Amino acid sequence: MIGDQQLIRLQEEIRKFLAEWVGEKKSENYWREPLVAVASAIDPLFIELRRVVDPEHAMPEDLLPGAQSVVVFFLPFQQRLGEENDLFGFHAARSWAEAYVATNRLIQTINTHLNKRLEEAGYRSTITPATHNFDEEKLVSLWSHKHLAYIAGLGTFGHHHQLITASGCCGRLGSIVTNMPLSPTPRPAAQWCLEKAGRECYACVPKCPCGALSEGEFDRRKCYAQCLINDGYYGDLPLVDVCGKCACEVPCSYCIPTPAAIR
Ligand code: SF4
Ligand code: SF4
């Protein structure tokens, strides 16, 4: 098993790559410091995904025969994006939609870069798509980054069904599968969502513009319909089926929430 040193190196690679990307002005700078974590490819929770997400959810071994590790990274958005999205009203803010497009492109490029670095070190890896590995009938992802990130210890699920990381939930996730044996990152020992931890919060519920999120059941179909409304609204951009209002300007937007953050 290759230990923490290798994870630190991967983290450094991503950080350096992001700084160069922004320095070379390949897009606006939408991001804060990336977070990186690792899951063992044989973590028993992967099999659970076939029960909790979809019977056809991919296993690391399906993507890369001989897979040993799944590296998951989170690119947290700058706070101004959350503020702008929150203020914009019914539709997602243009900056939120543009950040989505730019981040998907960045994730693909980071993955290609990591793939090259791992190859140079004598290992194989598989580039996984940043998004659009989505079953539009069942409304589930067959390589669910949020669930991978949970397994890798990047955070815990919030009431709003987003993953709350140490840098909050505003941002995007990417992953690669590799045959490099890396030490898995420990998962958080407690729920980071205040409501799930037994503290009153539900600050995310009134943020939802279409009633998909309530104190009860989450309505996946209503949520996806709202994302498609935003895609139609920004017809000049590539696919932007996003919303994210429930992640913006709530106690868990940019950090692990504390009860003091409840407004
Ligand atoms: S806003 Fe509150 S209830 Fe909603 S996910 Fe964040 S911490 Fe949990
Ligand atoms: S992403 Fe938007 S539509 Fe979906 S639950 Fe959150 S606020 Fe509601």
PDB file of C-alpha atoms in Angstrom, residues 20 126 181 207 213 246:
ATOM      1  CA  GLU A  20      -1.823  27.079 -13.612  1.00  0.00           C
ATOM      2  CA  THR A 126      -9.516   5.507 -16.007  1.00  0.00           C
ATOM      3  CA  PRO A 181      -2.765   1.020  -4.179  1.00  0.00           C
ATOM      4  CA  LYS A 207     -34.284  27.963  -0.691  1.00  0.00           C
ATOM      5  CA  LEU A 213     -37.085  19.875  -1.245  1.00  0.00           C
ATOM      6  CA  CYS A 246     -30.506  24.663  -1.651  1.00  0.00           C
TER       7      CYS A 246
END
